[in-house]
Short mmCIF file of C-alpha atoms in Angstrom, two decimals:
data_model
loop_
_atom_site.label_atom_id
_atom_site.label_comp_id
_atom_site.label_asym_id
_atom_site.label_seq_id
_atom_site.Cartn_x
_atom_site.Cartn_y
_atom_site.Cartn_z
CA UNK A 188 142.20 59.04 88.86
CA UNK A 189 144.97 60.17 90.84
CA UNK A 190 145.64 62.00 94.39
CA UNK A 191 148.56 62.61 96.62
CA UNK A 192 148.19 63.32 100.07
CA UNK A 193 150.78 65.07 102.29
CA UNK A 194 150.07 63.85 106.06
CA UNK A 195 151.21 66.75 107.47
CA UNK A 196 150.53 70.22 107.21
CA UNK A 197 153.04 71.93 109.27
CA UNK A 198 156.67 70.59 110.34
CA UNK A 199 158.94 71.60 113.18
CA UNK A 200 162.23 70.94 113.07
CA UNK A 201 165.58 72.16 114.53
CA UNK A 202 168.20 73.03 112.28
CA UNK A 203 171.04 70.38 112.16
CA UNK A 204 168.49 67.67 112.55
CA UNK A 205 166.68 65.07 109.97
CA UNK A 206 163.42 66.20 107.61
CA UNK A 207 160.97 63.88 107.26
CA UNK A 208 157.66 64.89 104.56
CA UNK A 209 155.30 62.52 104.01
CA UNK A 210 153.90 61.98 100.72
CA UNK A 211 151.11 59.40 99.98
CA UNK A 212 149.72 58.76 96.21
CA UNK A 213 147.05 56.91 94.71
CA UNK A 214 147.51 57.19 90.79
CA UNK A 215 146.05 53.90 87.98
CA UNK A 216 149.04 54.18 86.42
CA UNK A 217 152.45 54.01 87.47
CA UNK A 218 153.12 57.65 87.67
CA UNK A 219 155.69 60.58 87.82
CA UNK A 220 156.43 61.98 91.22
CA UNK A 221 158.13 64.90 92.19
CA UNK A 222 158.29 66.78 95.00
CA UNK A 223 158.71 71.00 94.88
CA UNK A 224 159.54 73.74 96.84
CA UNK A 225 157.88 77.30 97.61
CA UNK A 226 159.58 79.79 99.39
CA UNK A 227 157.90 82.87 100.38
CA UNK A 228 156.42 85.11 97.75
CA UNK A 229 158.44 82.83 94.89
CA UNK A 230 157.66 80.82 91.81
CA UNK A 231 157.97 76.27 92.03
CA UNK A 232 160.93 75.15 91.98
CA UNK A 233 161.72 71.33 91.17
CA UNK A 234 163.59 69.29 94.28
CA UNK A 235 163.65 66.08 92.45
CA UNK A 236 161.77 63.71 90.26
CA UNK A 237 161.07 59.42 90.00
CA UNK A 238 160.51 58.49 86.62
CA UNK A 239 160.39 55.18 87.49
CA UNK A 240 164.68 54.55 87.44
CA UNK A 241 166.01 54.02 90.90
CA UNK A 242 163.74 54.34 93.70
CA UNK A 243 165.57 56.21 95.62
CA UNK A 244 166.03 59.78 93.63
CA UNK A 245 168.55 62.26 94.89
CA UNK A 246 167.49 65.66 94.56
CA UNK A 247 169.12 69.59 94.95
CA UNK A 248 170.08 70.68 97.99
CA UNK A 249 171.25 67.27 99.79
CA UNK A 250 167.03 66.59 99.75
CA UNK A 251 166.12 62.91 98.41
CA UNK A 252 162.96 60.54 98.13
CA UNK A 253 161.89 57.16 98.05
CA UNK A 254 160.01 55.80 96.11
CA UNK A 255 157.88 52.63 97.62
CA UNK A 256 155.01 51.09 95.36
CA UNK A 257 154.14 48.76 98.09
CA UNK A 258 153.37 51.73 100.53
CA UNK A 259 152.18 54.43 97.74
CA UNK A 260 154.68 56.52 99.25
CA UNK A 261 156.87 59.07 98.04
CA UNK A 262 158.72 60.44 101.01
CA UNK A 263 161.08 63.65 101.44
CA UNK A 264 164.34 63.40 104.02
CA UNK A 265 167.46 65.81 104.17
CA UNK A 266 170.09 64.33 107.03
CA UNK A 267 170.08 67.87 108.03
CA UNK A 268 167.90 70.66 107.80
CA UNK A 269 169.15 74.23 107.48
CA UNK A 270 167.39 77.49 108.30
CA UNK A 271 167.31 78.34 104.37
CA UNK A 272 164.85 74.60 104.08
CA UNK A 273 162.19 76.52 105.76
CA UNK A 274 159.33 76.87 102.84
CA UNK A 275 156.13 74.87 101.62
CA UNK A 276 156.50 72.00 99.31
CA UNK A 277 154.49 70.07 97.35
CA UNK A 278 154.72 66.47 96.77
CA UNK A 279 153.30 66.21 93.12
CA UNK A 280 152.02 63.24 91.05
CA UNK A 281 151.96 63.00 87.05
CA UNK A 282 150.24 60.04 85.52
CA UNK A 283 151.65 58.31 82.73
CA UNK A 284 149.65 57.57 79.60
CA UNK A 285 148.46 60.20 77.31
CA UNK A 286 146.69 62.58 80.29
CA UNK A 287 149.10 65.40 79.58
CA UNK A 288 150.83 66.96 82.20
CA UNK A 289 148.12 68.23 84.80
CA UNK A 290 150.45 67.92 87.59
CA UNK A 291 148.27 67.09 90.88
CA UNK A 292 149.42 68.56 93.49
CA UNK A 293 149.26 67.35 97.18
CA UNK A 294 148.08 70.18 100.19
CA UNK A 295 151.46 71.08 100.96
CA UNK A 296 154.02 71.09 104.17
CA UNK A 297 155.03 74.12 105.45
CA UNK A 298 158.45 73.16 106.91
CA UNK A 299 159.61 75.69 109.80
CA UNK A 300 163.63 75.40 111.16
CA UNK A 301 164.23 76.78 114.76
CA UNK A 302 167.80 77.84 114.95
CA UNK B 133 170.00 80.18 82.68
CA UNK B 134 167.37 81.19 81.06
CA UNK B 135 163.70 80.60 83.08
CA UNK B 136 160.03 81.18 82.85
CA UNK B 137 159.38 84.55 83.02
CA UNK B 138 155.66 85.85 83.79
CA UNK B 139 154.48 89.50 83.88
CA UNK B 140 153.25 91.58 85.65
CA UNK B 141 154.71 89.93 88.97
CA UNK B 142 151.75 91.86 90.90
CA UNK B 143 148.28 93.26 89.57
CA UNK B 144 145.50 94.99 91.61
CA UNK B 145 142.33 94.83 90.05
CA UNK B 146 138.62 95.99 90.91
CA UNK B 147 136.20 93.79 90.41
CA UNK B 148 133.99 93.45 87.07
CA UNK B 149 137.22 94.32 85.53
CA UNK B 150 139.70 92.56 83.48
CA UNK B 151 142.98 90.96 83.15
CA UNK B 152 145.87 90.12 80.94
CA UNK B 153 148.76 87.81 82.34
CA UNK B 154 151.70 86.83 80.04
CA UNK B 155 154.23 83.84 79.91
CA UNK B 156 157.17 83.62 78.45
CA UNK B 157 158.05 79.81 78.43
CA UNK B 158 162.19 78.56 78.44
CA UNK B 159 163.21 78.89 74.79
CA UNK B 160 162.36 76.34 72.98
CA UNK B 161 160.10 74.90 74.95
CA UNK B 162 156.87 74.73 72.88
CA UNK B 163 154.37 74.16 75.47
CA UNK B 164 152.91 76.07 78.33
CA UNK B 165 150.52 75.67 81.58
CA UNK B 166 148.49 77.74 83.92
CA UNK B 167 148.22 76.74 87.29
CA UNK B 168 146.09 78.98 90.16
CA UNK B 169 146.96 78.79 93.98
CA UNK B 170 144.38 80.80 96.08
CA UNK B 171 145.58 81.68 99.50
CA UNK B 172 146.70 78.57 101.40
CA UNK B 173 145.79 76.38 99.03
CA UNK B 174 147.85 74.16 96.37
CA UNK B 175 148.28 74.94 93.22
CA UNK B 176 145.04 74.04 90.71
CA UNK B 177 145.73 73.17 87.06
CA UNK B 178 143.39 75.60 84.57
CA UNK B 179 144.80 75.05 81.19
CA UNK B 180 147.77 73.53 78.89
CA UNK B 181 148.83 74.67 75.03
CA UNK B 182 151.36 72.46 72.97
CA UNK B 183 152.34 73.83 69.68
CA UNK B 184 150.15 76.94 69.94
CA UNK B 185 146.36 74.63 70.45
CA UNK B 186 145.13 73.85 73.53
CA UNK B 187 146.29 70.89 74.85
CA UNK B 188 144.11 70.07 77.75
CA UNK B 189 141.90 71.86 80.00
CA UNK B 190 141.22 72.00 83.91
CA UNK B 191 139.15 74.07 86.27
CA UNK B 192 139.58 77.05 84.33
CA UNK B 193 136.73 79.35 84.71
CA UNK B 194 134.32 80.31 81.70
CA UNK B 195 135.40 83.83 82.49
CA UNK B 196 138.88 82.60 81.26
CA UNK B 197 140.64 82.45 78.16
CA UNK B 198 144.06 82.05 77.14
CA UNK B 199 146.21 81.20 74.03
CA UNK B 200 149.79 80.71 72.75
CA UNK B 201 151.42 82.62 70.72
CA UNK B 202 153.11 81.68 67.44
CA UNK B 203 156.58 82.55 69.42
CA UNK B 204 155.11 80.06 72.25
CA UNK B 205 154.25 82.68 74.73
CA UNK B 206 151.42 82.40 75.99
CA UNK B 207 148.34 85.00 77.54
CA UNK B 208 145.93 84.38 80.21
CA UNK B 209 142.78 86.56 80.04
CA UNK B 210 140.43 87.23 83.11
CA UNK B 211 137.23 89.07 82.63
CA UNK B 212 134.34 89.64 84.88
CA UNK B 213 136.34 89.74 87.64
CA UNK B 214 135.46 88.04 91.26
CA UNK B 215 136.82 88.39 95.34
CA UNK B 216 137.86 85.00 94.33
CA UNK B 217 139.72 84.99 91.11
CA UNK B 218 142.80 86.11 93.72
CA UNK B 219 145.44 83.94 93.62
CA UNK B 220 149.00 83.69 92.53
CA UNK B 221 148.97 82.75 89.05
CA UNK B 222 151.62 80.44 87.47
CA UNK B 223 152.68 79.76 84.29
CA UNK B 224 154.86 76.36 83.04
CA UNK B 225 157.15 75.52 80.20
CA UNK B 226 158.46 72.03 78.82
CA UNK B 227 159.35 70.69 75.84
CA UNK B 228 156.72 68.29 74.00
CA UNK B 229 153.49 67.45 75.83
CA UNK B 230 151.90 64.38 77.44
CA UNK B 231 154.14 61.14 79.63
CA UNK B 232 156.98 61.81 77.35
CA UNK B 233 157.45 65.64 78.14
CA UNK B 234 160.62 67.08 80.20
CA UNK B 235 159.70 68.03 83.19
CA UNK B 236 157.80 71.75 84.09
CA UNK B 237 159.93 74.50 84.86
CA UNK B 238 157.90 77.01 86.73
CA UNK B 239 157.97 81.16 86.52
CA UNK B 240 158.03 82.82 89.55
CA UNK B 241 154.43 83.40 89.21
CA UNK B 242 151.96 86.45 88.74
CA UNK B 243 150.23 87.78 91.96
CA UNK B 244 146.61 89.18 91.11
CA UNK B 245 144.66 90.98 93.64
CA UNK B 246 140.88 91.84 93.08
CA UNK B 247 139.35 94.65 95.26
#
């Protein structure tokens, strides 16, 4: 079985400073891990991806993760956030084998930027 | 380019009654997922179709039914309608099934409101 677990629900930050999203998974298999973003009233949309290649993955709009077996951790950082970051994403775990692609999907962070 | 496109972007519905969703997944992509996300939650995985049969199969109520079409589109079918079938309703595309698949590309999702 798998899970992913996003430590925090709600993030402050002000804009021209780091983003930090936790992202914690358990999966049996070594799995796919993305991590997606929601904006308000608007469909998924993919940040980035592991696939089990580098470990750090470098994603759309200057976002990028780590990937750390030895932690289960999947971590989201931008050097600087902008007011257009603010949105809810998902850190999201696939697991590899023949399980198809039911995406679990972790609680969510709802990232806010003060100006 | 060309995305996952989902109709009707809004429905209001009373309950008892029922309700058609459509997908229309990237072109050539010949399979296709549902996904719910009630009000502040994350999104829940109901059902999957690869080459027009099911594929796999989540927390999709019995009330539920969907299918894919032969041009890979795909309808999701609510009947009986409950307070708490409302929930933004997504649909996925990617090309192939299982580990090996690309990667989902999400629509922007279909909002259904029961009264």
């Amino acid at each position: 079985a798998q899970s992913v677990t996003q430590l925090d629900s709600h993030v402050s930050v002000s804009e021209g400073t780091p983003v930090l999203l936790r992202c914690n998974y358990s999966s049996s298999y070594s799995p796919s891990l993305f991590w997606y973003v929601q904006h308000p009233n608007k469909g998924l949309q993919l940040l980035l991806k592991y696939t089990s290649a580098a470990t750090l993955v470098k994603g759309i709009n200057g976002f990028e993760a780590e990937f750390k077996k030895s932690e289960t951790s999947f971590h989201l950082t931008k050097p600087s956030a902008h007011m257009s970051d603010a949105a809810e994403y998902f850190c999201v775990v696939n697991p590899a084998g023949d399980a198809g692609n039911m995406l679990t999907f972790g609680g969510g962070t709802r990232l806010m930027v003060k100006p | 380019a060309a995305g996952v496109i989902q109709s009707p972007r809004h429905l209001i519905k009373e309950k008892r009654e029922t309700a058609t969703l459509k997908c229309y997944p990237i072109p050539r992509h010949d399979t296709v997922y549902w996904y719910q996300q009630g009000p502040g939650q994350d999104p829940q995985f109901l059902i999957s179709f690869y080459e027009k049969m099911q594929s796999d199969k989540g927390s999709i109520p019995d009330r539920f039914s969907a299918q894919q079409f032969s041009d890979y589109h795909s309808e999701l079918n609510m009947s009986s309608l409950e307070l708490g079938d409302s929930a933004l309703y997504f649909c996925a595309s990617s090309l192939g099934a299982g580990a090996g698949a690309n990667v989902l590309t999400f629509g922007a999702g279909s909002r259904l409101t029961v009264l």
